[in-house]
mmCIF file of C-alpha atoms in Angstrom:
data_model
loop_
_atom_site.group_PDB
_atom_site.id
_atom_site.type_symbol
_atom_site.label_atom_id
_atom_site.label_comp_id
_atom_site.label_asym_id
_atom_site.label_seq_id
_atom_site.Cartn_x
_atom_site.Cartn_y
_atom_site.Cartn_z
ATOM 1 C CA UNK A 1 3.994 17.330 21.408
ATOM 2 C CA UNK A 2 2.946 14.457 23.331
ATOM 3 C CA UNK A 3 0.993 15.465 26.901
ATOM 4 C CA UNK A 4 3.867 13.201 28.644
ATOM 5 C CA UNK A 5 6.499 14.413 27.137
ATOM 6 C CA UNK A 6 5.424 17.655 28.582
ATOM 7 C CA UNK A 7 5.227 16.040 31.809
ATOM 8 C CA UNK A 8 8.488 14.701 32.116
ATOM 9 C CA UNK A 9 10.058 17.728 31.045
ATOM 10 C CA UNK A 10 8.135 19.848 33.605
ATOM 11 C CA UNK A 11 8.911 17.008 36.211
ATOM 12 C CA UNK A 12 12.038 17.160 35.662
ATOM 13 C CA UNK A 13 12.918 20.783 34.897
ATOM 14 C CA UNK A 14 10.856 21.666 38.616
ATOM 15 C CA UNK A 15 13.406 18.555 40.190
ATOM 16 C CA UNK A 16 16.462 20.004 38.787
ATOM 17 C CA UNK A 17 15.313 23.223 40.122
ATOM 18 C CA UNK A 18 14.579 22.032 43.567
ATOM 19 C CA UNK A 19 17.542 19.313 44.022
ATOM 20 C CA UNK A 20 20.096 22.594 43.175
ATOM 21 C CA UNK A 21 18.132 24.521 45.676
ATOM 22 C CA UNK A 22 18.461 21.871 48.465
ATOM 23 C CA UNK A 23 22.389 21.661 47.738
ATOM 24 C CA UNK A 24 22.319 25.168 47.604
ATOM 25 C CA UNK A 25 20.635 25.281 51.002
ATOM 26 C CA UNK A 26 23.090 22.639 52.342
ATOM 27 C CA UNK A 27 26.511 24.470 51.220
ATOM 28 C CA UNK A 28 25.368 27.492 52.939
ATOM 29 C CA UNK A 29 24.342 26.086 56.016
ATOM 30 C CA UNK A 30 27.808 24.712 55.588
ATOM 31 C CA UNK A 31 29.788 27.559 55.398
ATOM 32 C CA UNK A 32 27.594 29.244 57.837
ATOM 33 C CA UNK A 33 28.476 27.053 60.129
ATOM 34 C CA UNK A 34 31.519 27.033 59.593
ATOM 35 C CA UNK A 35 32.680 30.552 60.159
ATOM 36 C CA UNK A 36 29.892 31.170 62.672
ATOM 37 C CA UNK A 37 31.922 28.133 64.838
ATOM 38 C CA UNK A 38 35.060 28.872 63.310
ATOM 39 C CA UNK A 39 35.700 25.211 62.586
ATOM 40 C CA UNK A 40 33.117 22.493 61.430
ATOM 41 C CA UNK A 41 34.948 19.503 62.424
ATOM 42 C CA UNK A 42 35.248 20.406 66.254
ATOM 43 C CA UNK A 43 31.662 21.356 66.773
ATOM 44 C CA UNK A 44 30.250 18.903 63.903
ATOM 45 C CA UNK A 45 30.959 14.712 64.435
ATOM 46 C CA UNK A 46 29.883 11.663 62.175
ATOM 47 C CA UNK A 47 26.207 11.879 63.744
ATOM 48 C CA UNK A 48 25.619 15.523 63.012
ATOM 49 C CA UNK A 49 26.513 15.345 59.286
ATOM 50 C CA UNK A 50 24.850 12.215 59.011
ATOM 51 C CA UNK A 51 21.442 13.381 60.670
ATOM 52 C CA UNK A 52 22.093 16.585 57.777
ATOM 53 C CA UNK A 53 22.397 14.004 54.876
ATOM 54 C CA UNK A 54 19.481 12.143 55.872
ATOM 55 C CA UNK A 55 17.074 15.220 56.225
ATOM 56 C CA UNK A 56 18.676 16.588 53.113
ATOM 57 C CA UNK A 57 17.429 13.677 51.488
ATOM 58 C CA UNK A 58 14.309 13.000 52.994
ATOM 59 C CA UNK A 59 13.663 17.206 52.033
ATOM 60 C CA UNK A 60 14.724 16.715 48.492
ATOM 61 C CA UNK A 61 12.259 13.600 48.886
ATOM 62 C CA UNK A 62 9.206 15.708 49.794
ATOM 63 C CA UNK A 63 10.300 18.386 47.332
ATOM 64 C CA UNK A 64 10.463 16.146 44.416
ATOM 65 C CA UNK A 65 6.684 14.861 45.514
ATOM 66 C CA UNK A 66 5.431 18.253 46.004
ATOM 67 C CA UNK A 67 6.794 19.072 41.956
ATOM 68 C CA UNK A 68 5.353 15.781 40.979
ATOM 69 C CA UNK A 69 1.719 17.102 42.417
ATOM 70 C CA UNK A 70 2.791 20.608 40.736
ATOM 71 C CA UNK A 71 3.485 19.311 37.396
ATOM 72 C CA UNK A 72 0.235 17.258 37.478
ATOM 73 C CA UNK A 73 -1.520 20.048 38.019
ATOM 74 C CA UNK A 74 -0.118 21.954 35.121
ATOM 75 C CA UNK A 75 0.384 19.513 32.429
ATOM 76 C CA UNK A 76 -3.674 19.348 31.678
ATOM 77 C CA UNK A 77 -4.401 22.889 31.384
ATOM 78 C CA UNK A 78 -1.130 23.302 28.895
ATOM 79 C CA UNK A 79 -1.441 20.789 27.252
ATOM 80 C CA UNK A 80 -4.898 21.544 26.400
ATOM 81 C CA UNK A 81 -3.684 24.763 24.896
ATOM 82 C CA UNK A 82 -1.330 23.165 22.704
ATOM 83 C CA UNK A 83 -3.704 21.305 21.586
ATOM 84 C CA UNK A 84 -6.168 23.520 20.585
ATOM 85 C CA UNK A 85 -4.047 26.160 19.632
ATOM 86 C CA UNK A 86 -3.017 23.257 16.578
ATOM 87 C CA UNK A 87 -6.868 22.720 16.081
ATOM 88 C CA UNK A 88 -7.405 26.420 15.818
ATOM 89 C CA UNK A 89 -4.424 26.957 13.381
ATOM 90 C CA UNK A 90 -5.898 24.177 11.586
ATOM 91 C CA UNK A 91 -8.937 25.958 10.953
ATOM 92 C CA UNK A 92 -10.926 24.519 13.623
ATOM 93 C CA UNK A 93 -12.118 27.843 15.439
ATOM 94 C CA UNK A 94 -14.419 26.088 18.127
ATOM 95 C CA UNK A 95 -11.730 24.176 20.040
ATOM 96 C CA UNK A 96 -11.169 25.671 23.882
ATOM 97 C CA UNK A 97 -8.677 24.856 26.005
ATOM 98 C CA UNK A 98 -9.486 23.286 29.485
ATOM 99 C CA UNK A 99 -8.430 24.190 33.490
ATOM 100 C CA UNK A 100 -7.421 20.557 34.669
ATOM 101 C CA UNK A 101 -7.725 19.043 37.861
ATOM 102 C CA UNK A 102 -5.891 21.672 40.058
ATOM 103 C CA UNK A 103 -6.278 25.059 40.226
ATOM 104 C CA UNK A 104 -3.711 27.320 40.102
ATOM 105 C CA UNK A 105 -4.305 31.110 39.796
ATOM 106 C CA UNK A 106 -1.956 31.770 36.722
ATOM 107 C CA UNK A 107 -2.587 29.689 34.398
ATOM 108 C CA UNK A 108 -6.716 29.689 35.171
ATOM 109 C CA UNK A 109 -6.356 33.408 33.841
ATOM 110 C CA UNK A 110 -3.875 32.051 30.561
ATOM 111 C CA UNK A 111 -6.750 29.387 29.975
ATOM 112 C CA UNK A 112 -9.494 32.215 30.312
ATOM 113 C CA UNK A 113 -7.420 34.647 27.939
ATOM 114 C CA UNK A 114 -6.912 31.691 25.123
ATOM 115 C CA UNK A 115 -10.311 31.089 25.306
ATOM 116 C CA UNK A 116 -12.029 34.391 25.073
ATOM 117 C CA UNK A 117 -9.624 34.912 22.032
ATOM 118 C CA UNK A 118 -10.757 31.640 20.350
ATOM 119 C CA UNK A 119 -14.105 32.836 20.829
ATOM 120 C CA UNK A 120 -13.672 36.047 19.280
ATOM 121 C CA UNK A 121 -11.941 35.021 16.642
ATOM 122 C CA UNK A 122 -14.900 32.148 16.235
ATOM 123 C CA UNK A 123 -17.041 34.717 16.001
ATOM 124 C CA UNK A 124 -15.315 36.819 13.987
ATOM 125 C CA UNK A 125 -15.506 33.959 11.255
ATOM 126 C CA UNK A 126 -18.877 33.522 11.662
ATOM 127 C CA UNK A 127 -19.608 37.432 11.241
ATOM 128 C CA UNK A 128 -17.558 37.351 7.851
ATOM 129 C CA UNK A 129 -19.671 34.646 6.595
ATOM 130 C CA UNK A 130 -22.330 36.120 7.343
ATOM 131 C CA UNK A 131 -21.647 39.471 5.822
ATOM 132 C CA UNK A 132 -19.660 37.969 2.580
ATOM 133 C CA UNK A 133 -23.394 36.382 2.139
ATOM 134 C CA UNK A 134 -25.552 39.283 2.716
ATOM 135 C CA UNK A 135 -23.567 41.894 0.594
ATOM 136 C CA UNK A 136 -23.460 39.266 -2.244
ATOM 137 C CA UNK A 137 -26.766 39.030 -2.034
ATOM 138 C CA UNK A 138 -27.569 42.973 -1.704
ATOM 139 C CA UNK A 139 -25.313 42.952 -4.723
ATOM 140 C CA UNK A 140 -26.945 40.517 -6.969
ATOM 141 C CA UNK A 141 -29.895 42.636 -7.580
ATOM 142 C CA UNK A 142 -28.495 46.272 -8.772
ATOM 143 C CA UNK A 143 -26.025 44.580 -10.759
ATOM 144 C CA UNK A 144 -28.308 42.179 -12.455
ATOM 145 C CA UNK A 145 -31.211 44.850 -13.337
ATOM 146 C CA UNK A 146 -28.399 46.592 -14.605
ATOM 147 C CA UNK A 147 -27.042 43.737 -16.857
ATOM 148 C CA UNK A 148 -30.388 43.114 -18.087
ATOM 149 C CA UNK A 149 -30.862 46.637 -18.991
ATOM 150 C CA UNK A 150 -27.303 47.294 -20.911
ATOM 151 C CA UNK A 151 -28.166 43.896 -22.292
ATOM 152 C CA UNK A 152 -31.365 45.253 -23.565
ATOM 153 C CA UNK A 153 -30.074 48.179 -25.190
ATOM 154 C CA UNK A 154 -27.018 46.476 -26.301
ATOM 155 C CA UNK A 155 -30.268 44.189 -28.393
ATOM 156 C CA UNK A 156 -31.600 46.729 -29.539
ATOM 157 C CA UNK A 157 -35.051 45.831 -27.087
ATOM 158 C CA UNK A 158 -34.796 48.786 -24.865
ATOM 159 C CA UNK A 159 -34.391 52.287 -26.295
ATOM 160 C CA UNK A 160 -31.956 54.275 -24.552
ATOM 161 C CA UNK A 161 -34.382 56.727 -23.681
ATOM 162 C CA UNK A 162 -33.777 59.410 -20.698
ATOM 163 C CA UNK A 163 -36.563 57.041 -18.188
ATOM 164 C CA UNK A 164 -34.280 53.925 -18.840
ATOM 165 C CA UNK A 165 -30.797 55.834 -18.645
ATOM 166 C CA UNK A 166 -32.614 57.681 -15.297
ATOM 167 C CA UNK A 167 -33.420 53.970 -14.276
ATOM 168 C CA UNK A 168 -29.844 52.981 -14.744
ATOM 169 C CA UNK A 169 -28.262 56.127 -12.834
ATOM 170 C CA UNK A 170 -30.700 55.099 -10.034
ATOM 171 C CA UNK A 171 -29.217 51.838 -9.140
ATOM 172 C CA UNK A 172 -25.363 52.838 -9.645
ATOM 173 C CA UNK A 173 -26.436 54.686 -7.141
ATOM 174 C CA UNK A 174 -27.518 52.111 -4.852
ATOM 175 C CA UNK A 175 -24.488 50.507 -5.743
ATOM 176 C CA UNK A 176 -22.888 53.777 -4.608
ATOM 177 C CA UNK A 177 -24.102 54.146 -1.511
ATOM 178 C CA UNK A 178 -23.638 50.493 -0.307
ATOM 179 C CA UNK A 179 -20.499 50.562 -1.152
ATOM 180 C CA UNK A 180 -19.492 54.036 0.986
ATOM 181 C CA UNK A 181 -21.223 52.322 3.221
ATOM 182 C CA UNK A 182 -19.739 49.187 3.574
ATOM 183 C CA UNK A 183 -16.366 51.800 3.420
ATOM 184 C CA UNK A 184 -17.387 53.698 6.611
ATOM 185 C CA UNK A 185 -18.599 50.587 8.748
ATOM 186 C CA UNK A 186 -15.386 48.920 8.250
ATOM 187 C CA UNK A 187 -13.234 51.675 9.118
ATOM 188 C CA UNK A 188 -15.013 51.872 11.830
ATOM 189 C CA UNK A 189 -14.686 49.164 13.372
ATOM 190 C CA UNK A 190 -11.062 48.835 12.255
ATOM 191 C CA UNK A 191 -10.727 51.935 14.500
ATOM 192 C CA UNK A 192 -8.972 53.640 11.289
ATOM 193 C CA UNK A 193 -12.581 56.047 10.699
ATOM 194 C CA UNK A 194 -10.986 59.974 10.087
ATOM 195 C CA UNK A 195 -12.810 62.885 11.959
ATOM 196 C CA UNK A 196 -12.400 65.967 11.067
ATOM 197 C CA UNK A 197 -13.384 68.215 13.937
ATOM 198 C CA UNK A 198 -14.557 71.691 14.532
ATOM 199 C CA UNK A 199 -16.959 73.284 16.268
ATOM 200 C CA UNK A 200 -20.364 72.824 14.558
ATOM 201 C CA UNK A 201 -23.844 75.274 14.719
ATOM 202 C CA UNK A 202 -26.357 71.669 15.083
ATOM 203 C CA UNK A 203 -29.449 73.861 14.727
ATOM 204 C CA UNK A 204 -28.044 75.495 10.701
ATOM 205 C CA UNK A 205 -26.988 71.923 9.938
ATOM 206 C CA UNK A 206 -29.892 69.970 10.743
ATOM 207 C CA UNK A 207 -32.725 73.048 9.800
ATOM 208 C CA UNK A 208 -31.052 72.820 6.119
ATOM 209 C CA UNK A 209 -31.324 68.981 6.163
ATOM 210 C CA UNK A 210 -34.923 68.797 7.158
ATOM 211 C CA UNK A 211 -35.661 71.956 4.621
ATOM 212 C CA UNK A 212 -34.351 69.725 2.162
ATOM 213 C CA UNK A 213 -36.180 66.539 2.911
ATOM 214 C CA UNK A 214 -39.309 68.287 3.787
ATOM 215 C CA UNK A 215 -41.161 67.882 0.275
ATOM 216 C CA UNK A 216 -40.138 64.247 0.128
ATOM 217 C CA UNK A 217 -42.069 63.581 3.709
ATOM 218 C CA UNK A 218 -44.693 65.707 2.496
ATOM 219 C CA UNK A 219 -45.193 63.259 -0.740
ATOM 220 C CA UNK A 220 -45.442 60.506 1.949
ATOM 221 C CA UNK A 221 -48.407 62.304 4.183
ATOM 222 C CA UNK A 222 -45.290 63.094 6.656
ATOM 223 C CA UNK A 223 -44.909 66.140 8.774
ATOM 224 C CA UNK A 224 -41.313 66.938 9.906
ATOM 225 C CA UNK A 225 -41.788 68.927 13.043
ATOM 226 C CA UNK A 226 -38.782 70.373 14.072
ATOM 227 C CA UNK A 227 -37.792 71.030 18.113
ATOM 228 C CA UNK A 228 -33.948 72.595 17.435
ATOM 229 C CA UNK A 229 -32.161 74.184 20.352
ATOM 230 C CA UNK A 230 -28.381 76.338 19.709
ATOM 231 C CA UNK A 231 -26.588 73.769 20.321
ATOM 232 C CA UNK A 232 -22.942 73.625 19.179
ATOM 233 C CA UNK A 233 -20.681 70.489 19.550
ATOM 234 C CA UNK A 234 -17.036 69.343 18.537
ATOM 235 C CA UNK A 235 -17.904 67.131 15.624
ATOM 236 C CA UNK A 236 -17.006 66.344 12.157
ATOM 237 C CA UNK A 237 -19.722 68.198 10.656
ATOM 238 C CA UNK A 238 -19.986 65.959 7.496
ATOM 239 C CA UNK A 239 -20.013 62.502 9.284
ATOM 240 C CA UNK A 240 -23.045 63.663 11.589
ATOM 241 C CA UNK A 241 -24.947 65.119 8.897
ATOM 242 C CA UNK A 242 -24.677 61.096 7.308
ATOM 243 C CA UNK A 243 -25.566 59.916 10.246
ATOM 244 C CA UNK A 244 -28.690 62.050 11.007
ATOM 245 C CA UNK A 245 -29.592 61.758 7.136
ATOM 246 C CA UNK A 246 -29.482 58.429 7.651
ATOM 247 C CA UNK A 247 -32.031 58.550 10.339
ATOM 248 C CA UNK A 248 -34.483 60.445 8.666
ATOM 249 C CA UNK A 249 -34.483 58.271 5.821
ATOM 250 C CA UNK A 250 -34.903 55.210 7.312
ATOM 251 C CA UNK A 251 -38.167 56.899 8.811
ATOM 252 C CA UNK A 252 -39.266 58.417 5.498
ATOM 253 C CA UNK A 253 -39.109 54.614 4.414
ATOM 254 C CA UNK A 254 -40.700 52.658 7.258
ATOM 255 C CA UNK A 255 -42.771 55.378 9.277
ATOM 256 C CA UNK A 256 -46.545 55.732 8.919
ATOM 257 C CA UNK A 257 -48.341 58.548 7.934
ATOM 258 C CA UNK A 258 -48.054 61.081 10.626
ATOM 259 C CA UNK A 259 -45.500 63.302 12.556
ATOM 260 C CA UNK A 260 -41.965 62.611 12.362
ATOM 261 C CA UNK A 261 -40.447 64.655 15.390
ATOM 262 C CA UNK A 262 -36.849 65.861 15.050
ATOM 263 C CA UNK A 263 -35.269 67.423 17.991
ATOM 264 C CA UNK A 264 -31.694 68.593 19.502
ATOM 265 C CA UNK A 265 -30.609 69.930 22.859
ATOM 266 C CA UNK A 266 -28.116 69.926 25.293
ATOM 267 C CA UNK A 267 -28.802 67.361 28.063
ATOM 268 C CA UNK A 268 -26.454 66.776 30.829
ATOM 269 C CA UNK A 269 -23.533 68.136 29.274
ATOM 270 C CA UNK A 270 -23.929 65.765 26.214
ATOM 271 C CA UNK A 271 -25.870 67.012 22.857
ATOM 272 C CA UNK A 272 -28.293 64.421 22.126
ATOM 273 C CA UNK A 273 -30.388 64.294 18.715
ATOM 274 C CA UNK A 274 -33.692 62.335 18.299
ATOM 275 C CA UNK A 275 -35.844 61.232 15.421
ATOM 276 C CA UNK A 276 -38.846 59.686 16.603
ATOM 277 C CA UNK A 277 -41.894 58.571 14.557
ATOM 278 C CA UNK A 278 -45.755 57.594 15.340
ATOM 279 C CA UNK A 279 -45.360 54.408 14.270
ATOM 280 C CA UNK A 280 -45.159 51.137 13.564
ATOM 281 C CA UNK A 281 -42.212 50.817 15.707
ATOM 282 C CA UNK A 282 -40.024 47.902 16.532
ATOM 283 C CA UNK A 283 -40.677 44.840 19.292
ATOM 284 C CA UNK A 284 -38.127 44.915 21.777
ATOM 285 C CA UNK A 285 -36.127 42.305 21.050
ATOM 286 C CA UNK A 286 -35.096 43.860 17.685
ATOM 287 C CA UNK A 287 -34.637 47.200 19.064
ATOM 288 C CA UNK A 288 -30.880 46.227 19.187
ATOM 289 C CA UNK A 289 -30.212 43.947 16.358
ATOM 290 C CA UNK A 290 -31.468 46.610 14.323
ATOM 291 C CA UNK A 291 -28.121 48.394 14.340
ATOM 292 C CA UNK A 292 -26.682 45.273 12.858
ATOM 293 C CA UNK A 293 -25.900 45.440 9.040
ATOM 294 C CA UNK A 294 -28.515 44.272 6.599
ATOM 295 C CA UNK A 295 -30.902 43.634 9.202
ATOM 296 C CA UNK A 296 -34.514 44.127 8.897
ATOM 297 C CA UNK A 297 -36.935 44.393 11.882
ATOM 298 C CA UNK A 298 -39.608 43.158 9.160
ATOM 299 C CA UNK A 299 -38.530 40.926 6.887
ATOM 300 C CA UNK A 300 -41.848 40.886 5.054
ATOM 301 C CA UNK A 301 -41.322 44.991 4.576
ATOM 302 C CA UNK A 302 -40.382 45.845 1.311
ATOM 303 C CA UNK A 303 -36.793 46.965 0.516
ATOM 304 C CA UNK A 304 -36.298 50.255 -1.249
ATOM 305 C CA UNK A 305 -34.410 51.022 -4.334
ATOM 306 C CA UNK A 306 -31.556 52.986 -3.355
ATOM 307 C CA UNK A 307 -31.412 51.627 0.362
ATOM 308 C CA UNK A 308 -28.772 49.610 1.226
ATOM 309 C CA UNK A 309 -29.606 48.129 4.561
ATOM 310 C CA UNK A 310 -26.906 49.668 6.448
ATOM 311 C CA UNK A 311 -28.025 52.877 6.972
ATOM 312 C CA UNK A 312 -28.287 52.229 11.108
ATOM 313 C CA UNK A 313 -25.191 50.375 10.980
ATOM 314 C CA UNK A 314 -23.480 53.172 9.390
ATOM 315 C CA UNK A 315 -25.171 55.538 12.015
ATOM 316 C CA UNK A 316 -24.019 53.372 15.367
ATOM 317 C CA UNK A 317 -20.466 53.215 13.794
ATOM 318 C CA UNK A 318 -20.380 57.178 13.322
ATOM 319 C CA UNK A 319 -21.340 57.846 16.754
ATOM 320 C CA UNK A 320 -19.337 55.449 18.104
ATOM 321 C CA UNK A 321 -16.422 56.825 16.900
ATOM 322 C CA UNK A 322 -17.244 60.371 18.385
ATOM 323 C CA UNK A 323 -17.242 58.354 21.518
ATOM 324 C CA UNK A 324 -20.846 58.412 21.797
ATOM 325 C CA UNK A 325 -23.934 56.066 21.687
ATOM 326 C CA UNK A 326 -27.237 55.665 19.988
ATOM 327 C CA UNK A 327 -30.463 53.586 21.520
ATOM 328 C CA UNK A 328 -33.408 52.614 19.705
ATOM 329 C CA UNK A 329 -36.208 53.586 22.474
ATOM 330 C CA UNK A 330 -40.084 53.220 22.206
ATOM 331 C CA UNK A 331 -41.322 57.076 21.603
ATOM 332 C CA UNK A 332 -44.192 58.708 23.174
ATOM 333 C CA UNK A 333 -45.637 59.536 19.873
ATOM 334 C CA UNK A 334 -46.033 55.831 19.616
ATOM 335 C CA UNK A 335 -43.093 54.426 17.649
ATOM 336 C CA UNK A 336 -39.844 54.661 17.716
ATOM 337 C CA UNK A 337 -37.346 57.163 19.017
ATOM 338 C CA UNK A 338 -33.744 57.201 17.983
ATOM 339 C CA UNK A 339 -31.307 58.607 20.485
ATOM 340 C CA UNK A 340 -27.998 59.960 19.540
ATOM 341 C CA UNK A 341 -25.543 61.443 22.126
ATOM 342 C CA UNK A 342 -22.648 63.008 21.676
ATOM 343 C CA UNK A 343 -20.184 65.227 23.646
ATOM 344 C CA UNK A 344 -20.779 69.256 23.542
ATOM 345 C CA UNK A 345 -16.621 69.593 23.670
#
């Protein structure tokens, strides 16, 4: 639609409106008149109706200038949505619509609104690209060492011994994982992420995880040290045991030798949980990208078999939707702390 074929019609649509209004105005001053006199033509002569006319005219005048200025100061800002609402439709996600000359409360707040949804829907784009290129790329490897493997025993040049079947079950694994992982994080933020509630003993379900992760720390010259108040919380039990797994793997993989402190209390009528490390920890500006899928604080750190790189992401999308929040925090041990609160009830 052409920007003045917009004018004209708003021109003329806000001068309709107005003339009617004026004749409107006139007729009831009229009858008004009229029965307030009892009759017009013995209180009203030639001059009176003609001094009416004339300032009915010279009224409509103004009014009709006044739309003109109105009109003017509408047409840019719509027709500037128009415009990139076709540019946007037309795949073009970084076209924004613009104010105009005049300002006029109403339709500052419609260009504001259009805009802030052009840019989130710009940036959702860019986030799907972005992920379509990482998780192809997290994929490529598991499923090509597995290729080459059934390849190789299909040849006849790897013996399908138990170390190369245990080799195989090892990355369908990985496979596994990312892909439950990839499941949670986008139900998550879908808002479509099932909890099933109850009341849940923290201190049973956490001791039990660290009793069973223990050994593998130990293997890495890692001492869990546990700091577990009764604590009990309305949780789903099984989502917040992911969560905190998740935790404590990611510091079984990057931590240094050392202490790995896990804790849980009640603190301000929230239950927070903590996993902090001595070490290396993260540089601040990372501290929250790191909840971002597939990112790595250290890109020159090795990635290990079976991790996905969304074990934080999966964590921050848990918590989130128990309507808490978890902070990546320097620790006093000299690394990194990770903060997870939650509501008791």
């Amino acid at each position: 639609m052409k920007k003045h074929s917009i004018r004209y019609r708003l021109f003329f649509l806000s001068a309709k409106v107005t003339v009617i209004g004026m004749i409107i105005s006139f007729i009831v001053c009229y009858l008004y008149s009229w029965i307030a006199n009892g009759a017009v033509f013995e209180t009203f002569n030639f001059s009176d109706y003609l001094n009416a006319l004339i300032s009915t005219f010279l009224a409509i005048t103004v009014a009709l200038g006044l739309s003109l200025r109105f009109t003017s100061g509408m047409i840019t800002p719509i027709a500037s949505i128009i415009e990139s609402a076709r540019k946007i439709a037309e795949g073009e996600l970084s076209a924004r619509a613009s104010r105009g000359k005049y300002r006029i409360t109403e339709m500052d707040h419609l260009v504001s609104d259009f805009n802030l949804m052009a840019e989130k829907l710009d940036h959702m784009s860019r986030e799907m690209k972005v992920w379509n290129a990482a998780i192809a790329h997290e994929l490529r490897t598991p499923v090509t060492v597995l290729r080459s493997h059934l390849q190789g025993i299909h040849d006849g040049i790897i013996q399908p011994d138990s170390t190369s079947i245990a080799g195989l079950i090892k990355h369908t694994d990985s496979l596994t994982h990312m892909i439950e992982d990839l499941r949670v994080i986008s139900l998550a933020d879908t808002g479509q992420l099932r909890l099933f509630r109850e009341f849940v003993d923290l201190k049973v379900e956490m001791r039990t995880l660290l009793s069973t992760l223990a050994p593998q720390f130990a293997e890495k010259g890692k001492v869990l040290v546990q700091q577990l108040e009764d604590v009990s919380c309305y949780v789903d039990a099984h989502r917040i045991k992911q969560g905190i797994l998740a935790l404590l793997h990611n510091a079984l993989d990057y931590s240094s030798q050392g202490k790995v402190v896990v804790s849980c209390r009640e603190q301000a009528g929230n239950v927070e949980i903590v996993v902090e490390d001595e070490g290396p920890g993260i540089a601040p500006e990372e501290r929250e990208k790191i909840f971002d899928a597939f990112y790595r604080a250290d890109s020159e750190r090795p990635s290990h078999v079976g991790a996905s790189g969304l074990g934080l992401s999966v964590v921050r999308a848990i918590v989130l939707a128990h309507g808490g929040e978890v902070r990546c925090e320097p620790s006093a041990l000299g690394g990194i702390s990770f903060r997870m609160t939650l509501q008791a009830g």
